[in-house]
Amino acid sequence: MPKKLLDQLLVIDIEATCWQGVPPNGQENEIIEIGLVPLDLVTGQRLEKRSILVRPERSRVSEFCTELTTLTQEQVNAGITFAEACALLREVYRSRERIWASYGDYDRSIFERQCRERKVAYPFGTRHLNIKTLFALSYTLPSEIGLEAALHTMRLPLEGTHHRGDDDAWNSAAILAELLRRSREGRVEPLD
């Protein structure tokens, strides 16, 4: 088992094909964008914002999906395969050796499902941090809240376009960095 690196944490946000209602016959939700932000765990700095477009194999980008994400079929057609994207995460970002995080559990579950179904090696190690749950626990909330509401609660700006993988990863990393900073200082500010 590879040694865990604690220099950076990889914040991931995926966008997947989606429809208003059930998928058309023969289609399924699949990853079309992997947003990635390495977070320096010493400084709390977001080091990079990257969008990895993934060419879908079993679905098409619906009009609804384009309205939600701004991604078009033409854009994702120019992407790389899912297997290539997973290899890129492992080789360039050392994703097997680093903890990774996402805002919620959807990203982890769709990665696991798609890897299993496509027989592609899972690109991450066993440690996943759910920022959404961590946020709710830090603020002693009765339930988890969405990304925009969490940013508002922390008085952080929403940067970029919500429901774009790279921008949502960037914003999720801001929340995590602020939670870690406050934890180191021994405080979590109360809700107004």
PDB file of C-alpha atoms in Angstrom:
ATOM      1  CA  MET A   1       0.000   0.000   0.000  1.00  0.00           C
ATOM      2  CA  PRO A   2       1.462   3.389  -0.959  1.00  0.00           C
ATOM      3  CA  LYS A   3       2.434   5.805   1.790  1.00  0.00           C
ATOM      4  CA  LYS A   4      -0.094   8.611   2.341  1.00  0.00           C
ATOM      5  CA  LEU A   5       1.150  12.045   1.377  1.00  0.00           C
ATOM      6  CA  LEU A   6      -0.154  14.803   3.630  1.00  0.00           C
ATOM      7  CA  ASP A   7       1.307  17.747   1.715  1.00  0.00           C
ATOM      8  CA  GLN A   8      -1.780  18.293  -0.422  1.00  0.00           C
ATOM      9  CA  LEU A   9      -5.360  17.211  -0.445  1.00  0.00           C
ATOM     10  CA  LEU A  10      -7.145  16.835  -3.803  1.00  0.00           C
ATOM     11  CA  VAL A  11     -10.544  18.508  -3.909  1.00  0.00           C
ATOM     12  CA  ILE A  12     -12.655  16.980  -6.671  1.00  0.00           C
ATOM     13  CA  ASP A  13     -16.010  17.932  -8.129  1.00  0.00           C
ATOM     14  CA  ILE A  14     -17.544  16.020 -10.984  1.00  0.00           C
ATOM     15  CA  GLU A  15     -20.283  16.880 -13.417  1.00  0.00           C
ATOM     16  CA  ALA A  16     -22.202  14.069 -15.063  1.00  0.00           C
ATOM     17  CA  THR A  17     -24.718  13.703 -17.839  1.00  0.00           C
ATOM     18  CA  CYS A  18     -28.181  14.420 -16.516  1.00  0.00           C
ATOM     19  CA  TRP A  19     -31.755  14.846 -17.621  1.00  0.00           C
ATOM     20  CA  GLN A  20     -34.891  16.429 -16.300  1.00  0.00           C
ATOM     21  CA  GLY A  21     -36.441  13.159 -15.179  1.00  0.00           C
ATOM     22  CA  VAL A  22     -35.259   9.676 -16.071  1.00  0.00           C
ATOM     23  CA  PRO A  23     -32.459   9.065 -18.580  1.00  0.00           C
ATOM     24  CA  PRO A  24     -33.503   8.182 -22.146  1.00  0.00           C
ATOM     25  CA  ASN A  25     -33.476   4.467 -22.967  1.00  0.00           C
ATOM     26  CA  GLY A  26     -29.951   3.104 -23.206  1.00  0.00           C
ATOM     27  CA  GLN A  27     -28.334   6.105 -21.501  1.00  0.00           C
ATOM     28  CA  GLU A  28     -26.949   6.514 -17.980  1.00  0.00           C
ATOM     29  CA  ASN A  29     -25.356   9.174 -15.800  1.00  0.00           C
ATOM     30  CA  GLU A  30     -21.654   9.274 -16.499  1.00  0.00           C
ATOM     31  CA  ILE A  31     -18.829  11.648 -15.690  1.00  0.00           C
ATOM     32  CA  ILE A  32     -18.245  14.402 -18.248  1.00  0.00           C
ATOM     33  CA  GLU A  33     -16.065  16.777 -16.198  1.00  0.00           C
ATOM     34  CA  ILE A  34     -13.639  16.308 -13.328  1.00  0.00           C
ATOM     35  CA  GLY A  35     -12.882  19.551 -11.532  1.00  0.00           C
ATOM     36  CA  LEU A  36      -9.668  19.375  -9.535  1.00  0.00           C
ATOM     37  CA  VAL A  37      -8.060  21.716  -7.001  1.00  0.00           C
ATOM     38  CA  PRO A  38      -4.971  20.626  -5.037  1.00  0.00           C
ATOM     39  CA  LEU A  39      -5.091  22.257  -1.593  1.00  0.00           C
ATOM     40  CA  ASP A  40      -1.762  22.848   0.167  1.00  0.00           C
ATOM     41  CA  LEU A  41      -2.357  21.541   3.683  1.00  0.00           C
ATOM     42  CA  VAL A  42       0.347  23.680   5.302  1.00  0.00           C
ATOM     43  CA  THR A  43      -0.526  27.057   3.783  1.00  0.00           C
ATOM     44  CA  GLY A  44      -4.201  26.476   2.967  1.00  0.00           C
ATOM     45  CA  GLN A  45      -3.588  27.785  -0.549  1.00  0.00           C
ATOM     46  CA  ARG A  46      -5.487  26.466  -3.552  1.00  0.00           C
ATOM     47  CA  LEU A  47      -2.665  25.598  -5.942  1.00  0.00           C
ATOM     48  CA  GLU A  48      -4.440  25.094  -9.255  1.00  0.00           C
ATOM     49  CA  LYS A  49      -7.906  24.923 -10.783  1.00  0.00           C
ATOM     50  CA  ARG A  50      -8.279  22.329 -13.506  1.00  0.00           C
ATOM     51  CA  SER A  51     -11.153  21.081 -15.624  1.00  0.00           C
ATOM     52  CA  ILE A  52     -10.694  17.638 -17.132  1.00  0.00           C
ATOM     53  CA  LEU A  53     -13.357  17.040 -19.770  1.00  0.00           C
ATOM     54  CA  VAL A  54     -14.348  13.396 -20.190  1.00  0.00           C
ATOM     55  CA  ARG A  55     -15.913  12.042 -23.368  1.00  0.00           C
ATOM     56  CA  PRO A  56     -19.128  10.149 -22.510  1.00  0.00           C
ATOM     57  CA  GLU A  57     -19.487   6.647 -23.898  1.00  0.00           C
ATOM     58  CA  ARG A  58     -23.030   5.684 -22.888  1.00  0.00           C
ATOM     59  CA  SER A  59     -24.951   8.959 -22.962  1.00  0.00           C
ATOM     60  CA  ARG A  60     -25.324  12.333 -24.615  1.00  0.00           C
ATOM     61  CA  VAL A  61     -25.351  15.780 -23.034  1.00  0.00           C
ATOM     62  CA  SER A  62     -28.987  16.851 -22.804  1.00  0.00           C
ATOM     63  CA  GLU A  63     -30.266  20.393 -23.186  1.00  0.00           C
ATOM     64  CA  PHE A  64     -31.080  20.297 -19.462  1.00  0.00           C
ATOM     65  CA  CYS A  65     -27.486  19.270 -18.674  1.00  0.00           C
ATOM     66  CA  THR A  66     -26.113  22.121 -20.794  1.00  0.00           C
ATOM     67  CA  GLU A  67     -28.387  24.615 -19.026  1.00  0.00           C
ATOM     68  CA  LEU A  68     -27.203  23.333 -15.634  1.00  0.00           C
ATOM     69  CA  THR A  69     -23.469  22.940 -16.316  1.00  0.00           C
ATOM     70  CA  THR A  70     -22.868  25.067 -19.453  1.00  0.00           C
ATOM     71  CA  LEU A  71     -21.142  22.002 -20.965  1.00  0.00           C
ATOM     72  CA  THR A  72     -22.117  20.996 -24.492  1.00  0.00           C
ATOM     73  CA  GLN A  73     -21.832  17.729 -26.362  1.00  0.00           C
ATOM     74  CA  GLU A  74     -19.221  19.299 -28.633  1.00  0.00           C
ATOM     75  CA  GLN A  75     -17.062  20.306 -25.672  1.00  0.00           C
ATOM     76  CA  VAL A  76     -17.095  16.876 -24.038  1.00  0.00           C
ATOM     77  CA  ASN A  77     -16.561  15.152 -27.393  1.00  0.00           C
ATOM     78  CA  ALA A  78     -13.138  16.843 -27.364  1.00  0.00           C
ATOM     79  CA  GLY A  79     -12.406  15.389 -23.908  1.00  0.00           C
ATOM     80  CA  ILE A  80     -10.382  12.331 -22.985  1.00  0.00           C
ATOM     81  CA  THR A  81     -11.706   8.878 -22.124  1.00  0.00           C
ATOM     82  CA  PHE A  82     -12.698   8.049 -18.558  1.00  0.00           C
ATOM     83  CA  ALA A  83      -9.788   5.577 -18.323  1.00  0.00           C
ATOM     84  CA  GLU A  84      -7.354   8.283 -19.474  1.00  0.00           C
ATOM     85  CA  ALA A  85      -8.787  10.727 -16.916  1.00  0.00           C
ATOM     86  CA  CYS A  86      -8.308   8.194 -14.094  1.00  0.00           C
ATOM     87  CA  ALA A  87      -4.733   7.532 -15.239  1.00  0.00           C
ATOM     88  CA  LEU A  88      -4.052  11.281 -15.309  1.00  0.00           C
ATOM     89  CA  LEU A  89      -5.268  11.620 -11.712  1.00  0.00           C
ATOM     90  CA  ARG A  90      -2.995   8.776 -10.594  1.00  0.00           C
ATOM     91  CA  GLU A  91       0.092   9.765 -12.567  1.00  0.00           C
ATOM     92  CA  VAL A  92       0.069  13.576 -12.444  1.00  0.00           C
ATOM     93  CA  TYR A  93      -1.663  14.232  -9.113  1.00  0.00           C
ATOM     94  CA  ARG A  94      -0.656  11.036  -7.261  1.00  0.00           C
ATOM     95  CA  SER A  95      -4.304  10.535  -6.319  1.00  0.00           C
ATOM     96  CA  ARG A  96      -3.735   7.045  -4.871  1.00  0.00           C
ATOM     97  CA  GLU A  97      -1.316   8.494  -2.307  1.00  0.00           C
ATOM     98  CA  ARG A  98      -3.251  11.612  -1.320  1.00  0.00           C
ATOM     99  CA  ILE A  99      -6.467  12.090   0.586  1.00  0.00           C
ATOM    100  CA  TRP A 100      -9.197  13.404  -1.638  1.00  0.00           C
ATOM    101  CA  ALA A 101     -12.297  15.364  -0.780  1.00  0.00           C
ATOM    102  CA  SER A 102     -15.563  16.418  -2.346  1.00  0.00           C
ATOM    103  CA  TYR A 103     -18.581  18.408  -1.267  1.00  0.00           C
ATOM    104  CA  GLY A 104     -20.925  15.505  -0.573  1.00  0.00           C
ATOM    105  CA  ASP A 105     -20.713  11.805  -1.312  1.00  0.00           C
ATOM    106  CA  TYR A 106     -22.060  11.824  -4.879  1.00  0.00           C
ATOM    107  CA  ASP A 107     -18.620  12.286  -6.441  1.00  0.00           C
ATOM    108  CA  ARG A 108     -17.184   9.280  -4.601  1.00  0.00           C
ATOM    109  CA  SER A 109     -20.139   7.039  -5.376  1.00  0.00           C
ATOM    110  CA  ILE A 110     -20.251   7.844  -9.109  1.00  0.00           C
ATOM    111  CA  PHE A 111     -16.476   7.323  -9.407  1.00  0.00           C
ATOM    112  CA  GLU A 112     -16.758   3.941  -7.696  1.00  0.00           C
ATOM    113  CA  ARG A 113     -19.728   2.881  -9.842  1.00  0.00           C
ATOM    114  CA  GLN A 114     -18.215   4.012 -13.129  1.00  0.00           C
ATOM    115  CA  CYS A 115     -14.851   2.390 -12.363  1.00  0.00           C
ATOM    116  CA  ARG A 116     -16.564  -0.877 -11.413  1.00  0.00           C
ATOM    117  CA  GLU A 117     -18.825  -0.907 -14.493  1.00  0.00           C
ATOM    118  CA  ARG A 118     -16.046   0.069 -16.933  1.00  0.00           C
ATOM    119  CA  LYS A 119     -13.435  -2.138 -15.268  1.00  0.00           C
ATOM    120  CA  VAL A 120     -11.139   0.885 -14.809  1.00  0.00           C
ATOM    121  CA  ALA A 121      -8.794   1.035 -11.824  1.00  0.00           C
ATOM    122  CA  TYR A 122     -10.208   3.329  -9.141  1.00  0.00           C
ATOM    123  CA  PRO A 123      -7.892   6.377  -9.199  1.00  0.00           C
ATOM    124  CA  PHE A 124      -8.021   7.183  -5.475  1.00  0.00           C
ATOM    125  CA  GLY A 125      -6.872   5.606  -2.252  1.00  0.00           C
ATOM    126  CA  THR A 126      -9.233   4.578   0.522  1.00  0.00           C
ATOM    127  CA  ARG A 127      -9.415   7.961   2.280  1.00  0.00           C
ATOM    128  CA  HIS A 128     -12.184  10.298   1.157  1.00  0.00           C
ATOM    129  CA  LEU A 129     -13.212  13.401   3.095  1.00  0.00           C
ATOM    130  CA  ASN A 130     -16.811  14.567   2.749  1.00  0.00           C
ATOM    131  CA  ILE A 131     -16.599  18.369   3.116  1.00  0.00           C
ATOM    132  CA  LYS A 132     -20.388  18.700   3.295  1.00  0.00           C
ATOM    133  CA  THR A 133     -20.573  16.458   6.367  1.00  0.00           C
ATOM    134  CA  LEU A 134     -17.507  18.070   7.942  1.00  0.00           C
ATOM    135  CA  PHE A 135     -19.083  21.514   7.479  1.00  0.00           C
ATOM    136  CA  ALA A 136     -22.377  20.427   9.084  1.00  0.00           C
ATOM    137  CA  LEU A 137     -20.540  18.855  12.026  1.00  0.00           C
ATOM    138  CA  SER A 138     -18.304  21.920  12.480  1.00  0.00           C
ATOM    139  CA  TYR A 139     -21.324  24.199  12.678  1.00  0.00           C
ATOM    140  CA  THR A 140     -23.457  21.701  14.654  1.00  0.00           C
ATOM    141  CA  LEU A 141     -26.175  21.873  12.011  1.00  0.00           C
ATOM    142  CA  PRO A 142     -29.163  19.507  12.203  1.00  0.00           C
ATOM    143  CA  SER A 143     -28.542  18.485   8.570  1.00  0.00           C
ATOM    144  CA  GLU A 144     -26.138  19.077   5.717  1.00  0.00           C
ATOM    145  CA  ILE A 145     -26.533  22.141   3.489  1.00  0.00           C
ATOM    146  CA  GLY A 146     -25.617  22.883  -0.121  1.00  0.00           C
ATOM    147  CA  LEU A 147     -22.411  24.432  -1.399  1.00  0.00           C
ATOM    148  CA  GLU A 148     -23.853  27.912  -1.973  1.00  0.00           C
ATOM    149  CA  ALA A 149     -25.417  28.003   1.498  1.00  0.00           C
ATOM    150  CA  ALA A 150     -22.139  26.894   3.102  1.00  0.00           C
ATOM    151  CA  LEU A 151     -20.216  29.631   1.291  1.00  0.00           C
ATOM    152  CA  HIS A 152     -22.807  32.185   2.428  1.00  0.00           C
ATOM    153  CA  THR A 153     -22.606  30.929   6.024  1.00  0.00           C
ATOM    154  CA  MET A 154     -18.817  31.346   6.003  1.00  0.00           C
ATOM    155  CA  ARG A 155     -19.056  34.730   4.242  1.00  0.00           C
ATOM    156  CA  LEU A 156     -17.043  33.397   1.322  1.00  0.00           C
ATOM    157  CA  PRO A 157     -17.835  34.411  -2.260  1.00  0.00           C
ATOM    158  CA  LEU A 158     -19.144  31.984  -4.868  1.00  0.00           C
ATOM    159  CA  GLU A 159     -16.426  32.175  -7.494  1.00  0.00           C
ATOM    160  CA  GLY A 160     -17.141  31.134 -11.077  1.00  0.00           C
ATOM    161  CA  THR A 161     -20.109  29.158 -12.337  1.00  0.00           C
ATOM    162  CA  HIS A 162     -21.992  26.862  -9.966  1.00  0.00           C
ATOM    163  CA  HIS A 163     -22.280  23.344 -11.454  1.00  0.00           C
ATOM    164  CA  ARG A 164     -19.002  23.556 -13.335  1.00  0.00           C
ATOM    165  CA  GLY A 165     -16.574  21.022 -11.929  1.00  0.00           C
ATOM    166  CA  ASP A 166     -13.503  23.243 -11.709  1.00  0.00           C
ATOM    167  CA  ASP A 167     -15.400  26.153 -10.130  1.00  0.00           C
ATOM    168  CA  ASP A 168     -17.252  23.942  -7.639  1.00  0.00           C
ATOM    169  CA  ALA A 169     -13.971  22.240  -6.684  1.00  0.00           C
ATOM    170  CA  TRP A 170     -12.412  25.705  -6.232  1.00  0.00           C
ATOM    171  CA  ASN A 171     -15.262  26.813  -3.953  1.00  0.00           C
ATOM    172  CA  SER A 172     -15.283  23.519  -2.041  1.00  0.00           C
ATOM    173  CA  ALA A 173     -11.536  23.886  -1.459  1.00  0.00           C
ATOM    174  CA  ALA A 174     -12.139  27.409  -0.085  1.00  0.00           C
ATOM    175  CA  ILE A 175     -14.614  26.008   2.443  1.00  0.00           C
ATOM    176  CA  LEU A 176     -12.249  23.233   3.491  1.00  0.00           C
ATOM    177  CA  ALA A 177      -9.271  25.600   3.765  1.00  0.00           C
ATOM    178  CA  GLU A 178     -11.301  27.938   5.975  1.00  0.00           C
ATOM    179  CA  LEU A 179     -12.549  25.072   8.169  1.00  0.00           C
ATOM    180  CA  LEU A 180      -8.977  23.844   8.621  1.00  0.00           C
ATOM    181  CA  ARG A 181      -7.735  27.374   9.407  1.00  0.00           C
ATOM    182  CA  ARG A 182     -10.439  27.894  12.015  1.00  0.00           C
ATOM    183  CA  SER A 183      -9.800  24.464  13.504  1.00  0.00           C
ATOM    184  CA  ARG A 184      -6.105  25.276  13.898  1.00  0.00           C
ATOM    185  CA  GLU A 185      -7.055  28.499  15.622  1.00  0.00           C
ATOM    186  CA  GLY A 186      -9.429  26.582  17.873  1.00  0.00           C
ATOM    187  CA  ARG A 187     -12.604  28.338  16.804  1.00  0.00           C
ATOM    188  CA  VAL A 188     -15.627  27.986  14.608  1.00  0.00           C
ATOM    189  CA  GLU A 189     -17.657  31.135  14.269  1.00  0.00           C
ATOM    190  CA  PRO A 190     -21.317  30.765  15.234  1.00  0.00           C
ATOM    191  CA  LEU A 191     -24.095  31.171  12.718  1.00  0.00           C
ATOM    192  CA  ASP A 192     -25.874  34.522  12.639  1.00  0.00           C
TER     193      ASP A 192
END
